Amino acid sequence: MPQLYALSATEIAARVAARTLSAREATEAALARMDAVNPAINAVVKPLHEEARAAADAVDAAIARGETPGILAGVPITVKVNVDQAGHETTNGLSIQKDHKAEADNPVIANLKKAGAIIIGRTNTPAFSLRWFTSNNLHGATKNPWNPAITPGGSSGGAGAAVAAGIGALGHGTDIGGSVRYPAYACGIQGIRPTLGRVPAWNASLPERDIGAQLMAVSGPLARSIADLRLSLEAMSAPDMRDPWYTPVPMTGPPAPKRAALCIRPEGMKVAPEVEAALRGAARRLQDAGYTVVEVDALPPLREPARLQSQLWLTSLPRGGLAMAQREGEPASLAIYDYMQRLTQPADFHGFQDALTARAGFLRQWMMFFEKYPVVICPVSGELPFADQQDVQSFEAFQAVLEAQLTQVGLPLMGLPGLTVSTGMVGRTPVGVQLLAGRFREDLLFAAGAAIEAAGTPHTPVDPA
């Protein structure tokens, strides 16, 4: 029988609803696990013991009154420090925002609470939520629980490390360039970047984001199982009209053929042998589950969308972003902004307009491709998880990291969903694959992801190395 902290979100919610487990018991187990393992990995930078206990008691009291609990009733979860949670600091990993306290919950936090989830702590992110590595001046560095020599991913590295180590059944993350998908990959768990508009989100405590971020940034869950991802995404997706991009689309779409395209090297990207082996193994698992899998040499464009994505990121620099980075004085983020500008200069007005205009054409090509192949299997990254802090070793190291992350950076320009499925380990290093599908077809991703997951090994919490 697994320890209480190791139970899945699906099982916790079912047992709490059936009154065979109390929300308080599930919460105490998660808090004890956090106390035991978090000092080694620094995933949770603000534990919320008393607030979590009060929330758990409220769930138990509601059930005792005969009220129907939410679909995540009693499930311990962590949330990222870059989203507003009433009464807590939205630091985004910045010392200049260490006292920036939110007065209202971000819609995604409000939805988690409405679903009965118990928030046990707030998780680390790199400064500005900028990198695929997680460290900052304010909260320090987060370590990968499998192997401290490799990155836990970023920017939701705290969320990924927490879930992998059993600190909560679920983690909330955000993704504008792989920030959910890559931590899931690096930490050996599952994570989904939903379609733009699926999950309502908005930080009332901060200025409105530039249009690039509005079009590309989403909130999404990380978990140790596909079933838990599906359940948590449903909870996060409840309506909240404070986000004008929110779209009330059903979680399940019309039937689609069980047909997938396997692309090992999109646009010629270099792919490590271990990553290729994981991709081919996942394809075989899908075939065994009744899918027709066709290996293709090319996918619709990712490289040019990735370049335009970077341009849209950089438009914030002359509009105050660079001044903020200089005020923060965090060496890694300053280096990354410098490297990005060397590779892709910020767009002028016409370039900015051209980038937004081109988005429609790229999305059209992808949606037409999904008509033939409803699911795509491709790398999460071209390499196994990087050595920690590899991106700031040199400009050349950053270039190599960025090239390996092509599928991470290219996808968000189109607002499409992507799912990371862990497929196993290479020694002490996790590996996995990425699944892509059309707009609001997360259900197709979950079905294919579950088929890959079912043929593999169970995902249980790891004791930090």
Tab-separated table of C-alpha atoms in Angstrom:
chain	number	residue	atom	x	y	z
A	1	MET	CA	0.000	0.000	0.000
A	2	PRO	CA	1.584	3.336	-1.014
A	3	GLN	CA	2.188	6.088	1.481
A	4	LEU	CA	-0.588	8.674	1.598
A	5	TYR	CA	1.658	11.320	0.033
A	6	ALA	CA	2.238	8.996	-2.955
A	7	LEU	CA	-1.455	8.572	-3.818
A	8	SER	CA	-2.643	10.004	-7.115
A	9	ALA	CA	-4.905	13.042	-7.219
A	10	THR	CA	-7.630	10.871	-8.742
A	11	GLU	CA	-7.486	8.406	-5.852
A	12	ILE	CA	-7.303	11.098	-3.156
A	13	ALA	CA	-10.335	12.929	-4.556
A	14	ALA	CA	-12.335	9.695	-4.810
A	15	ARG	CA	-11.466	8.604	-1.279
A	16	VAL	CA	-12.162	12.027	0.207
A	17	ALA	CA	-15.538	12.157	-1.543
A	18	ALA	CA	-16.329	8.643	-0.254
A	19	ARG	CA	-15.244	9.695	3.258
A	20	THR	CA	-12.681	6.902	3.521
A	21	LEU	CA	-9.942	9.523	3.720
A	22	SER	CA	-10.207	13.030	5.102
A	23	ALA	CA	-8.816	16.058	3.354
A	24	ARG	CA	-6.941	16.836	6.557
A	25	GLU	CA	-5.234	13.422	6.499
A	26	ALA	CA	-4.180	13.845	2.871
A	27	THR	CA	-2.929	17.354	3.600
A	28	GLU	CA	-0.930	16.354	6.668
A	29	ALA	CA	0.761	13.591	4.671
A	30	ALA	CA	1.718	16.061	1.940
A	31	LEU	CA	2.987	18.625	4.450
A	32	ALA	CA	5.072	15.987	6.206
A	33	ARG	CA	6.563	14.911	2.881
A	34	MET	CA	7.341	18.539	2.066
A	35	ASP	CA	9.078	19.019	5.420
A	36	ALA	CA	11.113	15.865	4.845
A	37	VAL	CA	12.350	16.372	1.273
A	38	ASN	CA	12.010	20.030	0.319
A	39	PRO	CA	15.215	21.150	2.115
A	40	ALA	CA	17.202	18.999	-0.331
A	41	ILE	CA	15.597	20.384	-3.503
A	42	ASN	CA	14.178	23.836	-2.660
A	43	ALA	CA	11.124	23.290	-4.852
A	44	VAL	CA	8.635	25.024	-2.537
A	45	VAL	CA	9.847	28.488	-1.567
A	46	LYS	CA	6.813	29.423	0.518
A	47	PRO	CA	5.203	26.564	2.485
A	48	LEU	CA	1.604	27.204	3.541
A	49	HIS	CA	1.074	24.787	6.418
A	50	GLU	CA	-1.637	26.565	8.400
A	51	GLU	CA	-3.479	27.894	5.375
A	52	ALA	CA	-3.512	24.380	3.898
A	53	ARG	CA	-4.815	22.848	7.131
A	54	ALA	CA	-7.619	25.408	7.303
A	55	ALA	CA	-8.596	24.725	3.688
A	56	ALA	CA	-8.586	20.964	4.321
A	57	ASP	CA	-10.783	21.357	7.384
A	58	ALA	CA	-13.200	23.458	5.322
A	59	VAL	CA	-13.450	20.686	2.718
A	60	ASP	CA	-14.083	18.065	5.392
A	61	ALA	CA	-16.712	20.258	7.025
A	62	ALA	CA	-18.509	20.775	3.706
A	63	ILE	CA	-18.582	17.020	3.077
A	64	ALA	CA	-19.894	16.436	6.605
A	65	ARG	CA	-22.748	18.847	5.818
A	66	GLY	CA	-23.677	16.709	2.836
A	67	GLU	CA	-22.373	19.129	0.236
A	68	THR	CA	-20.943	17.789	-3.013
A	69	PRO	CA	-17.169	18.235	-2.958
A	70	GLY	CA	-15.249	19.625	-5.914
A	71	ILE	CA	-13.504	17.291	-8.313
A	72	LEU	CA	-10.155	17.923	-6.570
A	73	ALA	CA	-11.541	17.778	-3.029
A	74	GLY	CA	-8.688	17.241	-0.589
A	75	VAL	CA	-5.969	16.985	-3.250
A	76	PRO	CA	-2.701	18.670	-2.171
A	77	ILE	CA	-1.269	20.920	-4.876
A	78	THR	CA	1.507	23.487	-5.263
A	79	VAL	CA	1.229	26.718	-7.252
A	80	LYS	CA	3.895	28.806	-8.941
A	81	VAL	CA	5.144	32.102	-7.505
A	82	ASN	CA	4.394	33.962	-10.756
A	83	VAL	CA	0.596	33.846	-10.283
A	84	ASP	CA	-1.494	35.919	-7.897
A	85	GLN	CA	-2.688	34.177	-4.752
A	86	ALA	CA	-4.529	36.449	-2.352
A	87	GLY	CA	-2.389	37.390	0.628
A	88	HIS	CA	0.868	36.178	-0.904
A	89	GLU	CA	3.708	37.695	-2.887
A	90	THR	CA	3.759	37.305	-6.666
A	91	THR	CA	7.551	37.377	-6.795
A	92	ASN	CA	8.169	35.768	-10.204
A	93	GLY	CA	11.585	34.973	-8.752
A	94	LEU	CA	12.468	38.664	-8.356
A	95	SER	CA	13.889	40.393	-5.315
A	96	ILE	CA	12.345	43.654	-6.586
A	97	GLN	CA	8.920	41.977	-6.172
A	98	LYS	CA	9.543	40.279	-2.827
A	99	ASP	CA	6.910	42.464	-1.147
A	100	HIS	CA	4.466	42.510	-4.084
A	101	LYS	CA	1.437	41.013	-2.347
A	102	ALA	CA	-1.678	40.073	-4.307
A	103	GLU	CA	-5.119	41.054	-3.064
A	104	ALA	CA	-7.122	38.651	-5.253
A	105	ASP	CA	-6.642	35.164	-6.662
A	106	ASN	CA	-5.645	34.638	-10.275
A	107	PRO	CA	-8.565	32.812	-12.021
A	108	VAL	CA	-6.553	29.589	-12.170
A	109	ILE	CA	-5.987	29.734	-8.397
A	110	ALA	CA	-9.654	30.536	-7.818
A	111	ASN	CA	-10.662	27.535	-9.948
A	112	LEU	CA	-8.369	25.192	-8.048
A	113	LYS	CA	-9.837	26.358	-4.763
A	114	LYS	CA	-13.399	25.996	-6.081
A	115	ALA	CA	-12.554	22.422	-7.071
A	116	GLY	CA	-11.525	21.689	-3.475
A	117	ALA	CA	-7.767	21.485	-4.048
A	118	ILE	CA	-5.547	22.223	-1.050
A	119	ILE	CA	-2.695	24.606	-1.830
A	120	ILE	CA	0.244	23.506	0.331
A	121	GLY	CA	2.935	25.841	-0.998
A	122	ARG	CA	4.261	28.139	-3.695
A	123	THR	CA	6.979	26.870	-6.015
A	124	ASN	CA	10.175	28.333	-7.407
A	125	THR	CA	10.786	29.808	-10.849
A	126	PRO	CA	13.812	31.436	-12.486
A	127	ALA	CA	13.940	35.220	-12.407
A	128	PHE	CA	11.291	36.575	-14.795
A	129	SER	CA	10.210	32.939	-15.446
A	130	LEU	CA	12.684	33.171	-18.306
A	131	ARG	CA	14.817	30.022	-18.432
A	132	TRP	CA	14.747	26.210	-18.691
A	133	PHE	CA	16.733	26.208	-15.439
A	134	THR	CA	15.444	27.335	-12.035
A	135	SER	CA	17.458	29.735	-9.899
A	136	ASN	CA	17.185	33.355	-8.837
A	137	ASN	CA	18.595	35.869	-6.361
A	138	LEU	CA	15.540	35.793	-4.108
A	139	HIS	CA	14.699	32.125	-3.602
A	140	GLY	CA	17.905	30.361	-4.661
A	141	ALA	CA	18.201	27.292	-6.893
A	142	THR	CA	15.869	24.310	-7.226
A	143	LYS	CA	17.459	20.870	-7.631
A	144	ASN	CA	16.220	17.939	-9.685
A	145	PRO	CA	15.194	15.187	-7.223
A	146	TRP	CA	16.447	12.461	-9.566
A	147	ASN	CA	19.905	13.952	-9.987
A	148	PRO	CA	21.065	17.341	-8.650
A	149	ALA	CA	23.614	17.621	-11.466
A	150	ILE	CA	20.868	18.110	-14.077
A	151	THR	CA	18.304	20.886	-14.414
A	152	PRO	CA	14.831	20.410	-12.919
A	153	GLY	CA	13.660	22.341	-15.950
A	154	GLY	CA	12.135	25.759	-16.055
A	155	SER	CA	10.446	27.921	-15.698
A	156	SER	CA	8.103	25.686	-13.664
A	157	GLY	CA	11.119	23.857	-12.228
A	158	GLY	CA	9.841	24.114	-8.673
A	159	ALA	CA	6.511	22.586	-9.685
A	160	GLY	CA	8.179	19.734	-11.564
A	161	ALA	CA	10.600	18.921	-8.765
A	162	ALA	CA	7.831	19.061	-6.150
A	163	VAL	CA	5.523	16.667	-7.999
A	164	ALA	CA	8.353	14.254	-8.803
A	165	ALA	CA	9.367	14.183	-5.127
A	166	GLY	CA	5.802	13.651	-3.863
A	167	ILE	CA	5.245	17.185	-2.538
A	168	GLY	CA	1.602	17.243	-3.527
A	169	ALA	CA	-0.120	15.143	-6.152
A	170	LEU	CA	-0.289	18.056	-8.600
A	171	GLY	CA	1.670	21.153	-9.508
A	172	HIS	CA	0.512	24.314	-11.249
A	173	GLY	CA	2.822	25.668	-13.939
A	174	THR	CA	2.868	28.196	-16.756
A	175	ASP	CA	4.179	27.720	-20.308
A	176	ILE	CA	5.231	30.367	-22.835
A	177	GLY	CA	8.202	28.484	-24.278
A	178	GLY	CA	8.166	25.039	-22.701
A	179	SER	CA	7.833	26.018	-19.043
A	180	VAL	CA	5.411	23.177	-18.230
A	181	ARG	CA	6.527	20.640	-20.821
A	182	TYR	CA	10.256	20.846	-20.116
A	183	PRO	CA	10.135	20.539	-16.280
A	184	ALA	CA	7.858	17.513	-16.732
A	185	TYR	CA	10.455	16.023	-19.098
A	186	ALA	CA	13.423	16.820	-16.843
A	187	CYS	CA	11.688	15.515	-13.703
A	188	GLY	CA	10.251	12.326	-15.181
A	189	ILE	CA	6.561	13.205	-14.862
A	190	GLN	CA	3.695	14.342	-17.115
A	191	GLY	CA	2.758	17.901	-18.010
A	192	ILE	CA	0.433	19.626	-20.436
A	193	ARG	CA	0.508	23.004	-22.084
A	194	PRO	CA	-3.210	23.592	-22.849
A	195	THR	CA	-4.611	25.442	-25.833
A	196	LEU	CA	-4.655	29.228	-25.515
A	197	GLY	CA	-8.042	30.073	-23.956
A	198	ARG	CA	-8.609	26.714	-22.246
A	199	VAL	CA	-7.523	27.837	-18.762
A	200	PRO	CA	-8.473	31.355	-17.604
A	201	ALA	CA	-5.600	33.267	-16.010
A	202	TRP	CA	-4.807	36.881	-15.142
A	203	ASN	CA	-2.703	38.638	-12.527
A	204	ALA	CA	-4.714	41.605	-11.271
A	205	SER	CA	-1.737	42.827	-9.250
A	206	LEU	CA	0.469	43.404	-12.296
A	207	PRO	CA	0.213	45.469	-15.488
A	208	GLU	CA	-1.540	43.953	-18.503
A	209	ARG	CA	0.874	41.793	-20.485
A	210	ASP	CA	2.031	42.666	-23.987
A	211	ILE	CA	0.127	40.999	-26.818
A	212	GLY	CA	2.877	38.440	-27.424
A	213	ALA	CA	2.558	37.062	-23.905
A	214	GLN	CA	-1.245	37.198	-24.122
A	215	LEU	CA	-1.148	34.994	-27.221
A	216	MET	CA	1.474	32.527	-26.022
A	217	ALA	CA	1.441	32.150	-22.218
A	218	VAL	CA	-0.880	29.586	-20.604
A	219	SER	CA	-1.307	27.890	-17.234
A	220	GLY	CA	-1.307	24.104	-17.045
A	221	PRO	CA	-0.849	21.187	-14.632
A	222	LEU	CA	2.023	18.793	-13.905
A	223	ALA	CA	1.299	15.374	-12.416
A	224	ARG	CA	2.600	11.842	-12.049
A	225	SER	CA	-0.142	10.348	-14.251
A	226	ILE	CA	-2.160	11.230	-17.328
A	227	ALA	CA	-5.408	10.644	-15.423
A	228	ASP	CA	-4.370	13.269	-12.883
A	229	LEU	CA	-3.517	15.728	-15.657
A	230	ARG	CA	-6.951	15.261	-17.184
A	231	LEU	CA	-8.709	15.781	-13.854
A	232	SER	CA	-6.673	18.850	-12.907
A	233	LEU	CA	-7.042	20.465	-16.329
A	234	GLU	CA	-10.808	20.104	-16.034
A	235	ALA	CA	-10.685	21.872	-12.670
A	236	MET	CA	-8.430	24.664	-13.954
A	237	SER	CA	-10.680	25.219	-16.986
A	238	ALA	CA	-13.801	26.392	-15.142
A	239	PRO	CA	-15.186	29.657	-16.585
A	240	ASP	CA	-13.828	32.988	-15.395
A	241	MET	CA	-14.579	36.002	-17.544
A	242	ARG	CA	-11.726	38.050	-16.082
A	243	ASP	CA	-9.626	36.437	-18.817
A	244	PRO	CA	-10.961	37.704	-22.175
A	245	TRP	CA	-9.100	34.906	-23.994
A	246	TYR	CA	-11.047	32.238	-22.084
A	247	THR	CA	-13.087	30.005	-24.409
A	248	PRO	CA	-15.758	27.617	-23.011
A	249	VAL	CA	-14.946	24.569	-25.159
A	250	PRO	CA	-15.931	21.063	-23.964
A	251	MET	CA	-13.106	18.887	-22.670
A	252	THR	CA	-13.987	16.160	-25.194
A	253	GLY	CA	-14.196	16.794	-28.932
A	254	PRO	CA	-15.639	14.753	-31.812
A	255	PRO	CA	-14.185	11.314	-32.617
A	256	ALA	CA	-10.932	11.311	-34.570
A	257	PRO	CA	-9.008	8.537	-36.310
A	258	LYS	CA	-6.370	6.797	-34.189
A	259	ARG	CA	-3.621	7.997	-36.497
A	260	ALA	CA	-0.347	9.640	-35.485
A	261	ALA	CA	2.645	11.141	-37.259
A	262	LEU	CA	6.085	10.348	-35.837
A	263	CYS	CA	8.745	12.962	-36.573
A	264	ILE	CA	12.151	12.270	-35.081
A	265	ARG	CA	13.992	15.383	-36.308
A	266	PRO	CA	11.611	18.300	-37.003
A	267	GLU	CA	13.278	20.763	-39.377
A	268	GLY	CA	16.555	18.879	-39.144
A	269	MET	CA	17.122	19.420	-35.436
A	270	LYS	CA	19.824	17.263	-33.871
A	271	VAL	CA	18.354	14.469	-31.726
A	272	ALA	CA	20.316	12.355	-29.240
A	273	PRO	CA	20.160	8.565	-29.684
A	274	GLU	CA	18.425	8.157	-26.302
A	275	VAL	CA	15.719	10.624	-27.354
A	276	GLU	CA	15.214	8.841	-30.680
A	277	ALA	CA	14.899	5.535	-28.830
A	278	ALA	CA	12.225	7.036	-26.556
A	279	LEU	CA	10.294	8.363	-29.567
A	280	ARG	CA	10.374	5.036	-31.381
A	281	GLY	CA	9.413	3.219	-28.204
A	282	ALA	CA	6.423	5.508	-27.712
A	283	ALA	CA	5.376	4.951	-31.333
A	284	ARG	CA	5.457	1.187	-30.796
A	285	ARG	CA	3.305	1.577	-27.674
A	286	LEU	CA	0.758	3.551	-29.693
A	287	GLN	CA	0.763	0.919	-32.425
A	288	ASP	CA	0.175	-1.779	-29.822
A	289	ALA	CA	-2.802	0.278	-28.613
A	290	GLY	CA	-4.363	0.284	-32.084
A	291	TYR	CA	-2.955	3.495	-33.564
A	292	THR	CA	-1.654	3.762	-37.092
A	293	VAL	CA	1.705	5.501	-36.792
A	294	VAL	CA	3.351	6.969	-39.889
A	295	GLU	CA	6.905	8.240	-39.738
A	296	VAL	CA	7.210	11.583	-41.544
A	297	ASP	CA	10.296	13.577	-42.463
A	298	ALA	CA	8.730	16.981	-41.839
A	299	LEU	CA	6.110	18.787	-39.807
A	300	PRO	CA	4.589	22.205	-40.440
A	301	PRO	CA	6.965	25.066	-39.531
A	302	LEU	CA	8.497	25.358	-36.067
A	303	ARG	CA	11.804	27.130	-36.717
A	304	GLU	CA	10.350	30.366	-38.085
A	305	PRO	CA	7.606	30.437	-35.417
A	306	ALA	CA	10.379	29.992	-32.828
A	307	ARG	CA	12.243	32.985	-34.252
A	308	LEU	CA	9.102	35.113	-34.227
A	309	GLN	CA	8.315	33.893	-30.708
A	310	SER	CA	11.701	35.199	-29.578
A	311	GLN	CA	11.063	38.514	-31.323
A	312	LEU	CA	7.774	38.912	-29.502
A	313	TRP	CA	9.499	38.124	-26.188
A	314	LEU	CA	12.095	40.788	-26.862
A	315	THR	CA	9.582	43.537	-27.627
A	316	SER	CA	9.149	43.923	-23.871
A	317	LEU	CA	12.775	44.968	-23.385
A	318	PRO	CA	12.576	48.565	-24.689
A	319	ARG	CA	9.174	48.900	-22.986
A	320	GLY	CA	10.620	48.511	-19.496
A	321	GLY	CA	11.676	44.867	-19.469
A	322	LEU	CA	15.394	45.552	-19.746
A	323	ALA	CA	15.215	48.262	-17.096
A	324	MET	CA	13.576	45.759	-14.735
A	325	ALA	CA	16.259	43.170	-15.476
A	326	GLN	CA	18.974	45.730	-14.762
A	327	ARG	CA	17.279	46.730	-11.504
A	328	GLU	CA	17.080	43.078	-10.459
A	329	GLY	CA	20.716	42.542	-11.390
A	330	GLU	CA	20.364	38.770	-11.623
A	331	PRO	CA	23.359	37.589	-13.694
A	332	ALA	CA	21.649	34.679	-15.457
A	333	SER	CA	18.657	36.615	-16.780
A	334	LEU	CA	20.879	39.501	-17.902
A	335	ALA	CA	23.067	37.025	-19.772
A	336	ILE	CA	20.078	35.317	-21.409
A	337	TYR	CA	18.570	38.619	-22.575
A	338	ASP	CA	21.945	39.540	-24.051
A	339	TYR	CA	22.250	36.187	-25.820
A	340	MET	CA	18.703	36.420	-27.170
A	341	GLN	CA	19.346	39.887	-28.595
A	342	ARG	CA	22.496	38.639	-30.290
A	343	LEU	CA	20.496	35.930	-32.014
A	344	THR	CA	17.280	37.831	-32.745
A	345	GLN	CA	17.000	41.585	-32.532
A	346	PRO	CA	13.740	43.029	-31.170
A	347	ALA	CA	11.308	43.778	-33.971
A	348	ASP	CA	10.528	47.281	-35.150
A	349	PHE	CA	6.889	48.211	-35.671
A	350	HIS	CA	6.672	46.593	-39.095
A	351	GLY	CA	8.477	43.462	-37.907
A	352	PHE	CA	6.124	43.243	-34.936
A	353	GLN	CA	3.112	43.477	-37.232
A	354	ASP	CA	4.631	40.917	-39.595
A	355	ALA	CA	5.142	38.460	-36.737
A	356	LEU	CA	1.535	38.711	-35.624
A	357	THR	CA	0.308	38.448	-39.208
A	358	ALA	CA	2.409	35.350	-39.933
A	359	ARG	CA	0.933	33.586	-36.915
A	360	ALA	CA	-2.336	32.905	-38.745
A	361	GLY	CA	-0.593	31.231	-41.664
A	362	PHE	CA	1.463	28.956	-39.448
A	363	LEU	CA	-1.582	27.965	-37.407
A	364	ARG	CA	-3.488	27.221	-40.619
A	365	GLN	CA	-0.736	24.854	-41.799
A	366	TRP	CA	-0.729	23.031	-38.481
A	367	MET	CA	-4.503	22.660	-38.305
A	368	MET	CA	-4.595	21.241	-41.844
A	369	PHE	CA	-1.832	18.773	-40.883
A	370	PHE	CA	-3.882	17.630	-37.879
A	371	GLU	CA	-6.748	16.830	-40.253
A	372	LYS	CA	-4.577	14.015	-41.632
A	373	TYR	CA	-2.689	13.156	-38.450
A	374	PRO	CA	-4.728	14.019	-35.327
A	375	VAL	CA	-1.704	13.373	-33.073
A	376	VAL	CA	1.989	14.122	-33.611
A	377	ILE	CA	4.841	12.415	-31.754
A	378	CYS	CA	7.994	14.545	-31.605
A	379	PRO	CA	10.818	15.387	-29.183
A	380	VAL	CA	10.280	17.442	-26.062
A	381	SER	CA	13.947	18.346	-26.436
A	382	GLY	CA	16.619	17.123	-28.789
A	383	GLU	CA	18.831	16.286	-25.821
A	384	LEU	CA	18.470	14.557	-22.485
A	385	PRO	CA	17.945	17.063	-19.641
A	386	PHE	CA	20.835	19.499	-19.582
A	387	ALA	CA	23.511	19.872	-16.955
A	388	ASP	CA	22.233	22.418	-14.456
A	389	GLN	CA	22.942	26.042	-15.416
A	390	GLN	CA	24.326	24.968	-18.807
A	391	ASP	CA	22.686	27.874	-20.639
A	392	VAL	CA	24.827	30.529	-18.937
A	393	GLN	CA	28.189	28.823	-19.405
A	394	SER	CA	28.759	30.706	-22.677
A	395	PHE	CA	26.970	32.187	-25.678
A	396	GLU	CA	27.732	28.991	-27.590
A	397	ALA	CA	26.245	26.877	-24.807
A	398	PHE	CA	23.077	28.970	-24.903
A	399	GLN	CA	22.826	28.522	-28.675
A	400	ALA	CA	23.087	24.749	-28.278
A	401	VAL	CA	20.406	24.731	-25.572
A	402	LEU	CA	18.073	26.881	-27.655
A	403	GLU	CA	18.479	24.676	-30.731
A	404	ALA	CA	17.652	21.560	-28.701
A	405	GLN	CA	14.468	23.288	-27.488
A	406	LEU	CA	13.066	24.054	-30.942
A	407	THR	CA	9.813	22.194	-30.333
A	408	GLN	CA	9.386	23.984	-27.003
A	409	VAL	CA	9.745	27.484	-28.417
A	410	GLY	CA	8.025	27.084	-31.774
A	411	LEU	CA	4.658	25.749	-30.607
A	412	PRO	CA	3.354	28.609	-28.396
A	413	LEU	CA	3.252	31.145	-31.250
A	414	MET	CA	0.277	29.179	-32.613
A	415	GLY	CA	-1.382	28.735	-29.200
A	416	LEU	CA	-1.452	24.959	-29.677
A	417	PRO	CA	-1.490	22.309	-26.918
A	418	GLY	CA	1.426	19.997	-26.191
A	419	LEU	CA	1.772	17.082	-23.766
A	420	THR	CA	4.959	15.698	-22.226
A	421	VAL	CA	4.793	11.971	-21.489
A	422	SER	CA	7.580	10.459	-19.417
A	423	THR	CA	8.787	7.164	-20.901
A	424	GLY	CA	11.463	6.065	-18.437
A	425	MET	CA	15.038	6.690	-17.377
A	426	VAL	CA	18.487	6.681	-18.924
A	427	GLY	CA	20.549	5.892	-15.852
A	428	ARG	CA	19.663	8.689	-13.400
A	429	THR	CA	18.272	10.939	-16.142
A	430	PRO	CA	14.571	11.045	-17.146
A	431	VAL	CA	13.501	10.941	-20.780
A	432	GLY	CA	10.145	11.303	-22.516
A	433	VAL	CA	8.286	12.394	-25.631
A	434	GLN	CA	6.000	15.225	-26.700
A	435	LEU	CA	2.554	14.799	-28.234
A	436	LEU	CA	0.864	17.576	-30.223
A	437	ALA	CA	-2.731	17.990	-31.384
A	438	GLY	CA	-5.090	20.632	-32.746
A	439	ARG	CA	-6.691	23.496	-30.870
A	440	PHE	CA	-8.751	22.328	-27.866
A	441	ARG	CA	-7.972	18.668	-28.588
A	442	GLU	CA	-6.302	17.931	-25.288
A	443	ASP	CA	-8.569	14.880	-25.169
A	444	LEU	CA	-6.645	13.345	-28.084
A	445	LEU	CA	-3.381	14.042	-26.287
A	446	PHE	CA	-4.633	12.408	-23.106
A	447	ALA	CA	-5.866	9.317	-24.967
A	448	ALA	CA	-2.548	8.835	-26.757
A	449	GLY	CA	-0.569	9.740	-23.638
A	450	ALA	CA	-2.471	7.199	-21.567
A	451	ALA	CA	-1.693	4.495	-24.140
A	452	ILE	CA	2.015	5.294	-23.918
A	453	GLU	CA	1.904	5.535	-20.130
A	454	ALA	CA	-0.024	2.271	-19.665
A	455	ALA	CA	2.730	0.292	-21.361
A	456	GLY	CA	5.451	1.791	-19.181
A	457	THR	CA	6.442	1.776	-15.551
A	458	PRO	CA	4.339	3.443	-12.832
A	459	HIS	CA	5.347	6.926	-11.758
A	460	THR	CA	5.942	7.002	-8.023
A	461	PRO	CA	7.556	9.797	-6.003
A	462	VAL	CA	11.326	9.766	-5.943
A	463	ASP	CA	13.402	10.333	-2.818
A	464	PRO	CA	15.781	13.196	-3.672
A	465	ALA	CA	19.295	12.089	-4.534
